[in-house]
Amino acid sequence: MTDPLTRAWALLLALGLATTALAARGPEPGAPWLGALILAIAFLKMRLILTRYLGLADAPFWRRGFDATLGLFVLLLLGLYLIPTL
């Protein structure tokens, strides 16, 4: 596979399967890492879509802006997810 879109599609498929496998385990008491891992995979999928499918690989300034904004959003979601475990 040399086409970047085909590689991106295959990686999105693999990340989707990983997310499904993690979510199928269900909520485990005392395992906040599971939700954090699912959020991390969602962030990776977001970066892949923005970079490859929307063409931000050719616009590093905009890519950094989207990465920073959405990264902060994912951290906010992670914080909200972890609050009940404190």
Coordinates of N, CA, C and O in Angstrom, one line a residue:
M1 N 0.8 -1.2 0.0 CA 0.0 0.0 0.0 C 0.9 1.2 0.0 O 1.5 1.6 1.0
T2 N 0.9 1.9 -1.1 CA 1.7 3.1 -1.2 C 0.9 4.4 -1.1 O 1.4 5.5 -0.9
D3 N -0.4 4.3 -1.4 CA -1.3 5.4 -1.4 C -1.6 5.9 0.0 O -2.0 5.0 0.8
P4 N -1.3 7.1 0.3 CA -1.5 7.6 1.7 C -3.0 7.5 2.2 O -3.2 7.2 3.4
L5 N -4.0 7.6 1.3 CA -5.4 7.5 1.7 C -5.7 6.0 2.0 O -6.5 5.8 2.9
T6 N -5.1 5.1 1.3 CA -5.4 3.7 1.5 C -4.8 3.3 2.9 O -5.4 2.6 3.7
R7 N -3.6 3.8 3.1 CA -2.9 3.5 4.4 C -3.7 4.1 5.6 O -3.9 3.5 6.6
A8 N -4.2 5.3 5.3 CA -5.0 6.0 6.4 C -6.3 5.2 6.6 O -6.7 5.1 7.8
W9 N -6.9 4.8 5.6 CA -8.2 4.0 5.7 C -7.9 2.7 6.5 O -8.7 2.3 7.4
A10 N -6.8 2.0 6.2 CA -6.5 0.8 6.9 C -6.2 1.0 8.4 O -6.6 0.3 9.2
L11 N -5.5 2.1 8.6 CA -5.2 2.5 10.0 C -6.5 2.9 10.8 O -6.7 2.5 11.9
L12 N -7.4 3.6 10.1 CA -8.7 3.9 10.7 C -9.5 2.7 11.0 O -10.1 2.6 12.1
L13 N -9.4 1.7 10.1 CA -10.1 0.5 10.4 C -9.5 -0.3 11.6 O -10.3 -0.7 12.4
A14 N -8.2 -0.3 11.7 CA -7.6 -1.0 12.8 C -7.9 -0.3 14.1 O -8.2 -0.9 15.1
L15 N -7.8 1.1 14.1 CA -8.1 1.8 15.3 C -9.6 1.7 15.7 O -9.9 1.6 16.9
G16 N -10.5 1.6 14.7 CA -11.9 1.3 15.0 C -12.1 0.0 15.6 O -12.9 -0.2 16.6
L17 N -11.4 -1.0 15.1 CA -11.5 -2.4 15.7 C -11.0 -2.4 17.2 O -11.5 -3.0 18.0
A18 N -9.9 -1.7 17.4 CA -9.3 -1.6 18.7 C -10.3 -0.9 19.7 O -10.5 -1.3 20.8
T19 N -10.9 0.2 19.2 CA -11.9 0.9 20.1 C -13.1 -0.1 20.4 O -13.5 -0.1 21.5
T20 N -13.5 -0.8 19.4 CA -14.7 -1.7 19.6 C -14.3 -2.8 20.6 O -15.1 -3.1 21.5
A21 N -13.1 -3.3 20.5 CA -12.6 -4.4 21.4 C -12.6 -3.9 22.8 O -12.9 -4.5 23.8
L22 N -12.0 -2.6 23.0 CA -11.9 -2.1 24.3 C -13.3 -1.8 24.9 O -13.6 -2.0 26.1
A23 N -14.2 -1.2 24.1 CA -15.5 -0.9 24.6 C -16.4 -2.1 24.9 O -17.2 -2.1 25.8
A24 N -16.1 -3.2 24.2 CA -16.8 -4.5 24.4 C -16.5 -5.0 25.8 O -17.3 -5.8 26.3
R25 N -15.4 -4.7 26.4 CA -15.1 -5.2 27.7 C -16.0 -4.6 28.7 O -16.2 -5.2 29.8
G26 N -16.6 -3.5 28.4 CA -17.6 -2.9 29.4 C -16.9 -2.1 30.4 O -15.6 -2.2 30.6
P27 N -17.6 -1.3 31.2 CA -17.0 -0.6 32.3 C -16.5 -1.5 33.4 O -17.2 -2.3 33.9
E28 N -15.2 -1.3 33.7 CA -14.7 -2.1 34.8 C -14.4 -1.2 36.0 O -13.8 -0.2 35.9
P29 N -14.9 -1.6 37.2 CA -14.7 -0.8 38.4 C -13.2 -0.7 38.6 O -12.4 -1.7 38.5
G30 N -12.8 0.5 38.9 CA -11.4 0.7 39.2 C -10.5 0.7 38.0 O -9.2 0.5 38.2
A31 N -11.0 0.9 36.8 CA -10.2 0.8 35.6 C -10.4 2.1 34.8 O -10.9 2.0 33.6
P32 N -10.0 3.2 35.2 CA -10.2 4.5 34.5 C -9.3 4.5 33.2 O -9.6 5.3 32.3
W33 N -8.3 3.7 33.2 CA -7.4 3.7 32.1 C -8.1 3.3 30.8 O -7.7 3.6 29.7
L34 N -9.2 2.5 30.9 CA -9.9 2.0 29.7 C -10.5 3.2 29.0 O -10.4 3.3 27.8
G35 N -11.2 4.1 29.7 CA -11.8 5.3 29.1 C -10.7 6.2 28.5 O -10.9 6.8 27.5
A36 N -9.6 6.3 29.3 CA -8.5 7.2 28.8 C -7.9 6.6 27.5 O -7.6 7.4 26.6
L37 N -7.8 5.3 27.4 CA -7.3 4.7 26.2 C -8.2 4.9 25.0 O -7.8 5.1 23.9
I38 N -9.5 4.8 25.2 CA -10.5 5.0 24.2 C -10.4 6.4 23.7 O -10.5 6.7 22.5
L39 N -10.3 7.4 24.6 CA -10.1 8.8 24.2 C -8.9 9.0 23.5 O -8.8 9.8 22.5
A40 N -7.8 8.4 23.8 CA -6.5 8.5 23.1 C -6.6 8.0 21.7 O -6.1 8.6 20.7
I41 N -7.3 6.9 21.5 CA -7.5 6.3 20.2 C -8.4 7.2 19.4 O -8.1 7.5 18.2
A42 N -9.4 7.8 20.0 CA -10.3 8.8 19.3 C -9.4 10.0 18.8 O -9.6 10.5 17.7
F43 N -8.5 10.5 19.7 CA -7.6 11.6 19.3 C -6.8 11.2 18.1 O -6.6 12.0 17.1
L44 N -6.2 10.0 18.1 CA -5.4 9.5 17.0 C -6.2 9.4 15.7 O -5.7 9.8 14.6
K45 N -7.5 9.0 15.8 CA -8.3 8.9 14.6 C -8.6 10.3 14.1 O -8.6 10.5 12.9
M46 N -8.9 11.2 15.0 CA -9.1 12.6 14.6 C -7.9 13.2 13.9 O -8.1 13.8 12.8
R47 N -6.7 13.0 14.4 CA -5.5 13.5 13.7 C -5.4 12.9 12.3 O -5.0 13.6 11.4
L48 N -5.6 11.6 12.2 CA -5.5 10.9 11.0 C -6.4 11.5 9.9 O -6.1 11.7 8.8
I49 N -7.7 11.7 10.3 CA -8.7 12.2 9.4 C -8.3 13.6 9.0 O -8.4 14.0 7.8
L50 N -7.9 14.5 9.9 CA -7.6 15.8 9.6 C -6.3 15.9 8.7 O -6.3 16.7 7.7
T51 N -5.4 15.1 9.0 CA -4.1 15.1 8.3 C -4.2 14.6 6.9 O -3.8 15.2 5.9
R52 N -4.8 13.4 6.7 CA -4.9 12.7 5.4 C -6.1 13.1 4.6 O -5.9 13.4 3.4
Y53 N -7.3 13.0 5.1 CA -8.5 13.2 4.3 C -8.8 14.7 4.1 O -9.3 15.0 3.1
L54 N -8.5 15.6 5.0 CA -8.7 17.0 4.9 C -7.5 17.7 4.3 O -7.6 18.9 4.1
G55 N -6.4 17.0 4.2 CA -5.2 17.6 3.6 C -4.4 18.6 4.4 O -3.7 19.4 3.9
L56 N -4.5 18.5 5.7 CA -3.8 19.3 6.6 C -2.3 18.9 6.7 O -1.5 19.6 7.3
A57 N -1.9 17.8 6.1 CA -0.5 17.5 6.0 C 0.3 18.5 5.3 O 1.5 18.7 5.5
D58 N -0.4 19.2 4.3 CA 0.2 20.2 3.5 C 0.1 21.6 4.1 O 0.6 22.6 3.6
A59 N -0.6 21.7 5.3 CA -0.7 23.0 6.0 C -0.4 22.9 7.4 O -1.2 22.8 8.3
P60 N 0.9 22.8 7.7 CA 1.3 22.6 9.1 C 0.8 23.6 10.1 O 0.6 23.2 11.3
F61 N 0.7 24.8 9.7 CA 0.2 25.8 10.7 C -1.2 25.5 11.1 O -1.5 25.5 12.3
W62 N -2.1 25.2 10.2 CA -3.5 24.8 10.5 C -3.5 23.5 11.3 O -4.3 23.3 12.2
R63 N -2.7 22.5 10.9 CA -2.7 21.2 11.6 C -2.3 21.4 13.0 O -2.9 20.8 13.9
R64 N -1.3 22.2 13.3 CA -0.9 22.5 14.7 C -2.0 23.1 15.5 O -2.3 22.8 16.7
G65 N -2.7 24.0 14.8 CA -3.9 24.7 15.5 C -5.0 23.7 15.8 O -5.5 23.7 16.9
F66 N -5.3 22.9 14.9 CA -6.4 21.9 15.1 C -5.9 20.9 16.2 O -6.7 20.5 17.1
D67 N -4.6 20.4 16.1 CA -4.1 19.5 17.1 C -4.2 20.1 18.5 O -4.6 19.4 19.4
A68 N -3.8 21.3 18.6 CA -3.8 22.0 20.0 C -5.2 22.1 20.5 O -5.5 21.8 21.7
T69 N -6.1 22.6 19.7 CA -7.5 22.8 20.1 C -8.2 21.5 20.5 O -8.8 21.4 21.5
L70 N -8.1 20.6 19.6 CA -8.8 19.3 19.8 C -8.0 18.5 20.9 O -8.7 17.7 21.7
G71 N -6.7 18.7 21.0 CA -6.0 18.0 22.1 C -6.5 18.5 23.5 O -6.7 17.8 24.4
L72 N -6.6 19.9 23.6 CA -7.2 20.4 24.8 C -8.6 20.0 25.1 O -8.9 19.7 26.3
F73 N -9.4 19.8 24.1 CA -10.7 19.3 24.2 C -10.7 17.9 24.8 O -11.5 17.5 25.7
V74 N -9.9 17.0 24.2 CA -9.8 15.7 24.7 C -9.3 15.6 26.1 O -9.8 14.8 26.9
L75 N -8.3 16.5 26.5 CA -7.9 16.6 27.9 C -9.0 17.0 28.8 O -9.2 16.5 29.9
L76 N -9.9 17.9 28.4 CA -11.0 18.3 29.1 C -12.0 17.2 29.3 O -12.5 16.9 30.4
L77 N -12.2 16.4 28.2 CA -13.1 15.2 28.3 C -12.5 14.2 29.3 O -13.2 13.6 30.1
L78 N -11.2 14.0 29.2 CA -10.5 13.1 30.1 C -10.7 13.5 31.6 O -11.0 12.7 32.4
G79 N -10.5 14.8 31.8 CA -10.7 15.3 33.2 C -12.1 15.1 33.7 O -12.3 14.6 34.8
L80 N -13.1 15.4 32.8 CA -14.5 15.1 33.2 C -14.8 13.6 33.4 O -15.6 13.3 34.3
Y81 N -14.1 12.8 32.7 CA -14.3 11.4 32.8 C -13.7 10.9 34.1 O -14.2 10.0 34.8
L82 N -12.6 11.4 34.5 CA -11.9 11.0 35.7 C -12.4 11.6 37.0 O -12.0 11.1 38.1
I83 N -13.1 12.6 37.0 CA -13.6 13.3 38.2 C -14.3 12.3 39.1 O -14.0 12.3 40.3
P84 N -15.2 11.4 38.6 CA -15.9 10.5 39.6 C -15.0 9.5 40.3 O -15.3 9.0 41.3
T85 N -13.8 9.3 39.7 CA -12.9 8.3 40.3 C -12.1 8.9 41.5 O -11.3 8.2 42.1
L86 N -12.1 10.2 41.6 CA -11.3 10.9 42.7 C -12.0 10.7 44.1 O -13.1 10.5 44.3

